[in-house]
Coordinates of C-alpha atoms in Angstrom, one line a residue:
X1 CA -3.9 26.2 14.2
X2 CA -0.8 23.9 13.8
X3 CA 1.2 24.4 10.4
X4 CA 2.7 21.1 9.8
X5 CA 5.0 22.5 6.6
X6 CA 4.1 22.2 3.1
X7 CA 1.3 23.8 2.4
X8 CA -0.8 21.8 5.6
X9 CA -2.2 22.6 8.4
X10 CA -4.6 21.5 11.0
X11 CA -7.4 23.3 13.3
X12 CA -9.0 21.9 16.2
X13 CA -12.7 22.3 15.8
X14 CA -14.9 21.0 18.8
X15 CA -17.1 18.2 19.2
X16 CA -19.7 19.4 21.7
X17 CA -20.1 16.9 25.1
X18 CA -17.8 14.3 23.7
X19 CA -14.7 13.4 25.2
X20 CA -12.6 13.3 22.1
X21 CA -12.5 16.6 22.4
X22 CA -12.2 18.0 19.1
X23 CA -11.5 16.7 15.5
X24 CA -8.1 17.9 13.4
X25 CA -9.7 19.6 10.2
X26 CA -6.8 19.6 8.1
X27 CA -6.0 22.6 5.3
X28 CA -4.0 21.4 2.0
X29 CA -2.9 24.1 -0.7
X30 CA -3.4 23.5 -3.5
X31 CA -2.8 25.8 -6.5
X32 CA -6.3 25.9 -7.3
X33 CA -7.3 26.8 -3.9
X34 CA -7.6 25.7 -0.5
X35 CA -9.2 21.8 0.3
X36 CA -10.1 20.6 3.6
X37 CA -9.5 17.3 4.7
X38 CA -12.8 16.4 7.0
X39 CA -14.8 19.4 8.4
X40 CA -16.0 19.1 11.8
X41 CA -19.3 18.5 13.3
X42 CA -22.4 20.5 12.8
X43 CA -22.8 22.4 15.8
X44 CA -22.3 26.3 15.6
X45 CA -19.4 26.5 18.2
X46 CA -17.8 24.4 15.9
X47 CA -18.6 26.2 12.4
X48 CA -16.9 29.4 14.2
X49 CA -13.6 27.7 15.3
X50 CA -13.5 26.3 11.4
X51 CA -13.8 30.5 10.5
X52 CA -11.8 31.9 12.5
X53 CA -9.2 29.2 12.0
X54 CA -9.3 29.5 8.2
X55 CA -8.7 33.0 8.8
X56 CA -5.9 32.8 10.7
X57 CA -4.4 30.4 8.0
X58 CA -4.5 33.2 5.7
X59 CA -8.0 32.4 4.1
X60 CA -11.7 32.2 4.4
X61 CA -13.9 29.7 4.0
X62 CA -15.3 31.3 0.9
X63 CA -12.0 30.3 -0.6
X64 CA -12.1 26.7 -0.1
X65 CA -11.9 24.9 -3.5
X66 CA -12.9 21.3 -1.7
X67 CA -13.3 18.9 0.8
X68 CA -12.6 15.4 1.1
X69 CA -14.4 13.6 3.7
X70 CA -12.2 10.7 5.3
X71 CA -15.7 8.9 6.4
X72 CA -19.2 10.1 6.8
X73 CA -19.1 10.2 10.5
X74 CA -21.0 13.8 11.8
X75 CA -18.0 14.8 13.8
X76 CA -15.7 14.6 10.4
X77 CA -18.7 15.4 7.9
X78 CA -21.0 17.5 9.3
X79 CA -19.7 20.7 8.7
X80 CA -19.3 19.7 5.0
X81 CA -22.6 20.7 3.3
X82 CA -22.7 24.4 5.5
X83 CA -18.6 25.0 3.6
X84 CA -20.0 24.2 0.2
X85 CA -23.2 26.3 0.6
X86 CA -20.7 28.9 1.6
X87 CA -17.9 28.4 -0.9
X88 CA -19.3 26.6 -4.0
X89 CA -16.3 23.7 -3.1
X90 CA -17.3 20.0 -4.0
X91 CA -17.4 17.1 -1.5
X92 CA -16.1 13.8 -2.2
X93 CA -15.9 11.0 0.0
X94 CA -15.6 6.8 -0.8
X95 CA -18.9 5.2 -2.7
X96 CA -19.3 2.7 0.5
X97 CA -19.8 5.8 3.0
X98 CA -21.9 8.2 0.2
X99 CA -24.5 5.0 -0.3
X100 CA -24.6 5.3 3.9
X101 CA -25.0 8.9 4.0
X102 CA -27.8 8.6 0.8
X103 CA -29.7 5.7 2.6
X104 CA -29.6 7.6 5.6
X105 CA -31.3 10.8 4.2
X106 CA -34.3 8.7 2.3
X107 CA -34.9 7.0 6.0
X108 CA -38.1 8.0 7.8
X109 CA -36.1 9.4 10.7
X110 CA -38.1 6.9 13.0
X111 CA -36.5 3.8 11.2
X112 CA -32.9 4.1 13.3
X113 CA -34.9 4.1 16.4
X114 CA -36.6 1.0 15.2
X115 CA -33.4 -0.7 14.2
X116 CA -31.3 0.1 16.9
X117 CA -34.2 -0.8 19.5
X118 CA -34.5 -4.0 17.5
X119 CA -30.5 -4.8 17.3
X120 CA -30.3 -4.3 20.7
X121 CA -33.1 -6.3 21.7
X122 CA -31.8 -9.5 19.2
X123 CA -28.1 -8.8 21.3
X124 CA -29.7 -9.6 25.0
X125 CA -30.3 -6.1 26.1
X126 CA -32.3 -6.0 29.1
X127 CA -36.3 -3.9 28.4
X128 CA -34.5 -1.2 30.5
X129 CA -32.1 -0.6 27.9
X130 CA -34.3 -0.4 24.8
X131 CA -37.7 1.4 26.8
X132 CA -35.9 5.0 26.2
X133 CA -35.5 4.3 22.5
X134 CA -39.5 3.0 22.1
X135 CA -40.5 6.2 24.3
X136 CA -38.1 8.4 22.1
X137 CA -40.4 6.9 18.7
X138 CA -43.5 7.2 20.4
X139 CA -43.1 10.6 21.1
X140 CA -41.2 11.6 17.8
X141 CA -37.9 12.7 18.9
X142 CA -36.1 11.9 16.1
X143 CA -34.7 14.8 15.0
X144 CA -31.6 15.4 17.8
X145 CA -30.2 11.9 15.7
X146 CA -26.8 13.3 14.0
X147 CA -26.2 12.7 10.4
X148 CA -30.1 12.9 9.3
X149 CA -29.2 14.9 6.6
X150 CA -25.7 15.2 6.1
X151 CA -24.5 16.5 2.4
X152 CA -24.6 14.2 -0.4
X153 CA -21.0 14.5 -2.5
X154 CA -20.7 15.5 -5.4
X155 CA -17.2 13.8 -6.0
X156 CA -16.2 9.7 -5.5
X157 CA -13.3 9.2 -4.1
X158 CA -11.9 6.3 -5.7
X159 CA -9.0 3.9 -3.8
X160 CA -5.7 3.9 -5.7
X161 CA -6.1 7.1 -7.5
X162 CA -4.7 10.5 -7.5
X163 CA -7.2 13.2 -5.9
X164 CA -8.0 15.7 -8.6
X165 CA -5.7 18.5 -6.5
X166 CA -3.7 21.0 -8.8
X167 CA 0.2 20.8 -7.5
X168 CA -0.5 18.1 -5.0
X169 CA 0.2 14.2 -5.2
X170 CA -2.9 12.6 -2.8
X171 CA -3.3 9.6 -2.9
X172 CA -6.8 7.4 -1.8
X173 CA -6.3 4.3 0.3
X174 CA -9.0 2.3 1.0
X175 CA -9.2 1.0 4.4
X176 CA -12.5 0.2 5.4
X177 CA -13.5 -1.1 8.9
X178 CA -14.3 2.1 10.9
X179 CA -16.4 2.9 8.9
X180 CA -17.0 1.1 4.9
X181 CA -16.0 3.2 3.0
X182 CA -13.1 4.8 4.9
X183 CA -9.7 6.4 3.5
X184 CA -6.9 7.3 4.3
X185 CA -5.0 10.0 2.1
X186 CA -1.5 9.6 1.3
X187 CA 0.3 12.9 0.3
X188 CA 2.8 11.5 -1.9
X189 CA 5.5 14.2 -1.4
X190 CA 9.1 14.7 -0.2
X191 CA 8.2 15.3 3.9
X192 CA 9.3 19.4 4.5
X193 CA 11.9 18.0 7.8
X194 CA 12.9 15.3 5.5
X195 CA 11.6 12.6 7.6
X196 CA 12.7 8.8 6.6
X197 CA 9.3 7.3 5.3
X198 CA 7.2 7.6 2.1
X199 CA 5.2 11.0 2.5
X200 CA 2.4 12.2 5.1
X201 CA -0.9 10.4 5.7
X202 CA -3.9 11.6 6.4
X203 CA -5.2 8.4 8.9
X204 CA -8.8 10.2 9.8
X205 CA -9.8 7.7 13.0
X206 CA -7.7 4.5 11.3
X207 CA -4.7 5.0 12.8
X208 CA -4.9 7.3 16.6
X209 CA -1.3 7.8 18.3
X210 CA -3.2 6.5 21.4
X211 CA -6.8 5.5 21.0
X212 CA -8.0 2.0 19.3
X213 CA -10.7 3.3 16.9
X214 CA -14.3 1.9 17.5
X215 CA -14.6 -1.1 15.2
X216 CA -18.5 -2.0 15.6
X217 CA -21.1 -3.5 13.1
X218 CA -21.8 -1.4 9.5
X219 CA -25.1 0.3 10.7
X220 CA -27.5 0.1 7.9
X221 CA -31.4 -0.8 8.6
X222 CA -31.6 -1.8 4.7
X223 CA -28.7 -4.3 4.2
X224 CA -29.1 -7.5 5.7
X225 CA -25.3 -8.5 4.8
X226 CA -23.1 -9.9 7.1
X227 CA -20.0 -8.2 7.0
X228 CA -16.8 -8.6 8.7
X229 CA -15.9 -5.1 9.9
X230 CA -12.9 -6.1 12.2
X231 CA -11.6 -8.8 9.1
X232 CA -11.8 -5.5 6.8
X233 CA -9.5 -3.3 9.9
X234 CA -7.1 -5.8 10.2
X235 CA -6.2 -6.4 6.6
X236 CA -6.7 -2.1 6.1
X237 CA -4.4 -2.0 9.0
X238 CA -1.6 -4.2 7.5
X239 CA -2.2 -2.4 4.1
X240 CA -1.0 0.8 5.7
X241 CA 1.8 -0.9 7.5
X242 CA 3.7 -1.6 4.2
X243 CA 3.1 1.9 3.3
X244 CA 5.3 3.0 6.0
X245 CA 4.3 6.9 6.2
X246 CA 7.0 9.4 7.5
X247 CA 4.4 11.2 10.1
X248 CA 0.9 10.6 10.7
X249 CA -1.8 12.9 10.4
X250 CA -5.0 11.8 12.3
X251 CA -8.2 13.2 12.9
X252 CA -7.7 13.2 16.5
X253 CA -5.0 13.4 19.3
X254 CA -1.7 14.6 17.5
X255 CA 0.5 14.1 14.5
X256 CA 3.1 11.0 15.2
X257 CA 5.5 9.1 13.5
X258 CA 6.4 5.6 13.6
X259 CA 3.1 4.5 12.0
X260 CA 4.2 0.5 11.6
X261 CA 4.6 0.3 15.0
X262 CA 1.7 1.6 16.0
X263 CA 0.2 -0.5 13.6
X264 CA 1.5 -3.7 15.0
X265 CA 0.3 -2.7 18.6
X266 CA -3.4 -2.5 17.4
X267 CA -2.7 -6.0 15.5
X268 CA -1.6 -7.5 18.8
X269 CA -4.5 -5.4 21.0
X270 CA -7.1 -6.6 18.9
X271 CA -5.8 -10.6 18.6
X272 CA -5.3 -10.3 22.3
X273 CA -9.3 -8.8 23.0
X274 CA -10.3 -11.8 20.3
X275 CA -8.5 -14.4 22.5
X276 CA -10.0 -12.8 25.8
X277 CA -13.2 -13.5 24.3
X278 CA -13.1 -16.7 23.1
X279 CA -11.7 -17.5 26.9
X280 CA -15.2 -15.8 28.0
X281 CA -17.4 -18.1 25.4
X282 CA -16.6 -21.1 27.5
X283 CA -20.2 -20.9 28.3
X284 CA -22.9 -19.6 26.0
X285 CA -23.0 -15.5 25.7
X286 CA -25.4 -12.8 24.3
X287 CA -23.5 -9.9 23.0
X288 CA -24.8 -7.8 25.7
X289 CA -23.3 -10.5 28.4
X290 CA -20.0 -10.3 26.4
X291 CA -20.0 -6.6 26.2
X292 CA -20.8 -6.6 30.1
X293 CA -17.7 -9.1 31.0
X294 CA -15.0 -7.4 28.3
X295 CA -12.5 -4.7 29.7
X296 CA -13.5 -0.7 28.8
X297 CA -11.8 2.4 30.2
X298 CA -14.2 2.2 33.3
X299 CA -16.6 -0.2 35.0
X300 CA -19.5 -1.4 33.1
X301 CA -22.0 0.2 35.8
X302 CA -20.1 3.6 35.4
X303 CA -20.7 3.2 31.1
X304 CA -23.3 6.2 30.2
X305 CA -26.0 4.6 27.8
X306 CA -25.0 5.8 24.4
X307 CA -21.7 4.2 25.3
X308 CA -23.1 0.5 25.9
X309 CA -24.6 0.5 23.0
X310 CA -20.7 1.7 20.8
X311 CA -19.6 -1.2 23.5
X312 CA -22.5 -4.0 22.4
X313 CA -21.6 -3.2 18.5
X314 CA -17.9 -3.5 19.3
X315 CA -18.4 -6.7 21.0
X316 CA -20.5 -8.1 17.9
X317 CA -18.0 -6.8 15.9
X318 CA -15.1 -9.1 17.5
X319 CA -18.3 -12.4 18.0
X320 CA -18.5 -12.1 14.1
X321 CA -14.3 -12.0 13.4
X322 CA -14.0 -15.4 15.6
X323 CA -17.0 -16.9 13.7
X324 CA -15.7 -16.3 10.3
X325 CA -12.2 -17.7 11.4
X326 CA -14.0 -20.6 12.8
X327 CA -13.1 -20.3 16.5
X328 CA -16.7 -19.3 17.5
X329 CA -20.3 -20.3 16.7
X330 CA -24.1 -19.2 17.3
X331 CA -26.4 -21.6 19.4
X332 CA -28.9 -22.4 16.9
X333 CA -32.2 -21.3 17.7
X334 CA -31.3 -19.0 20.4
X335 CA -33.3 -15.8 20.8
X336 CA -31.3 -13.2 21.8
X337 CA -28.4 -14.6 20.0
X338 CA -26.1 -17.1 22.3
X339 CA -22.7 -18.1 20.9
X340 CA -20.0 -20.1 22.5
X341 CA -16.9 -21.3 22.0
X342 CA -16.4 -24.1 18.9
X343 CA -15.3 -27.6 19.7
X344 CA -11.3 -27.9 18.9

């Protein structure tokens, strides 16, 4: 437990086999009670480290009054549903992210095998790639998939608006991209070390001290819109630029301060990984043969599977920016999707 002053505090509760590491469950008083910020992923290693750490805050978790879920992610949400069946607290989280988690639930589980086989396939993956995920439907296993049946809220967190938090000032900021219906959570109070900047913010995965969040495609098997997930980062990321936070509070990592300049470094990662790309499109691409040729934190051979397929929805992510701005286009007609650079 790390108390950060003011009535907030965060606990590091464990994502199993992932090398985050662990996700920063933050605890907010509030006069009515205590509200957690996230929860933590659904694993019971995890549910014990959110215990005992709400115990050494000076609490339990029969005393939480709420949570508010930043996105619906399982290693931020999936906790959520076993605190309110202990506690009676409500759940609120953005509209964007509750319609995910509700279309999720009303899924045949089979269906995200099916779409992400299908996805993959339609992005130039190789019948290597996608064999696991047909023998993994054939057989049934669908039930290790995370986020199946993760809690519906019973709150909407609406952008703009004052949290409904007796004696606290927290603020919703929309800032979709991560995820769609991401928010931050601006804590609209004096900082306790009197820190130059406009309160504390609660950045869940938009804004890491060191890590560039995954931006990938919206996954949804039932909406055929094309969305612009990196266009929606970008302009979040600039939105919480002018806000100009004392300290950060992220999900991950560590608390920091300095968040404009942090955001200009992931303005000026992400334009330099667009331009990198467009340099690659030269010659017609798949998104698998762009994912293959972009720089990760290790060689593409040495990627484990789950991985390359964060890396291939990343990639498309980036295809789809330079094709709304113009700079890119798809061959038409090609099947698995080729696109290449546009004529100046």
């Amino acid at each position: 437990m790390t108390d950060h002053g003011g009535g907030v505090r965060s606990l590091r509760v464990p994502i199993p086999d992932n090398p985050l590491g662990h996700t920063l469950v933050h605890l907010l008083d509030t006069d009515r009670g205590p509200v957690l910020i996230d929860t933590g992923w659904d694993d019971p290693a995890s549910w014990d480290t959110l215990t005992a750490g709400l115990t050494a805050c000076g609490t339990s978790v029969a005393e939480v009054h709420g949570v508010v879920v930043t996105h619906h992610h399982p290693d931020h949400h999936g906790l959520s549903g076993q605190v309110r069946e202990a506690s009676g607290a409500w759940i609120a989280m953005h509209a964007a992210d509750a319609m995910v988690v509700r279309r999720t639930r009303e899924a045949e589980p089979g269906l995200w095998l099916d779409y992400l086989a299908d996805k993959l396939t339609r992005a130039g993956a190789p019948e290597e790639h996608t064999a696991p995920l047909h023998a993994a439907r054939a057989a049934g296993h669908t039930g290790s998939l995370p986020g199946l049946r993760a809690a519906l809220p019973d709150r909407e967190i609406v952008p703009g608006e004052l949290l409904d938090l007796a004696g606290r000032r927290l603020r919703a900021v929309w800032t979709p991209g991560h995820t769609p219906g991401h928010v931050c959570l601006h804590l609209e109070e004096t900082h306790p070390a009197r820190l130059a900047g406009n309160g504390r913010l609660f950045s869940g995965d938009h804004l890491l001290p060191e890590i560039t969040p995954h931006i990938g495609l919206y996954e949804d098997p039932d909406d055929a819109t094309v969305t612009d997930p990196l266009g929606d980062y970008l302009d979040s990321l600039e939105r919480i630029g002018r806000l100009a936070p004392a300290e950060v509070l992220p999900a991950h990592q560590h608390a920091f301060t300095d968040a404009t300049g942090r955001v200009r470094e992931l303005l000026v990662h992400h334009e330099e990984r667009l331009a990198g790309l467009l340099a690659l499109l030269a010659q017609p691409l798949t998104p698998w043969q762009v994912a293959e040729r972009m720089e990760w934190n290790r060689p593409w051979d040495e990627i484990p599977y789950g991985s390359r397929n964060i890396a291939v929805s990343e990639a498309e992510a980036h295809l789809r920016r330079l094709v709304k701005l113009g700079r890119a286009e798809v061959v038409p007609g090609s099947a698995p999707a080729l696109y290449v650079a546009s004529e100046p």
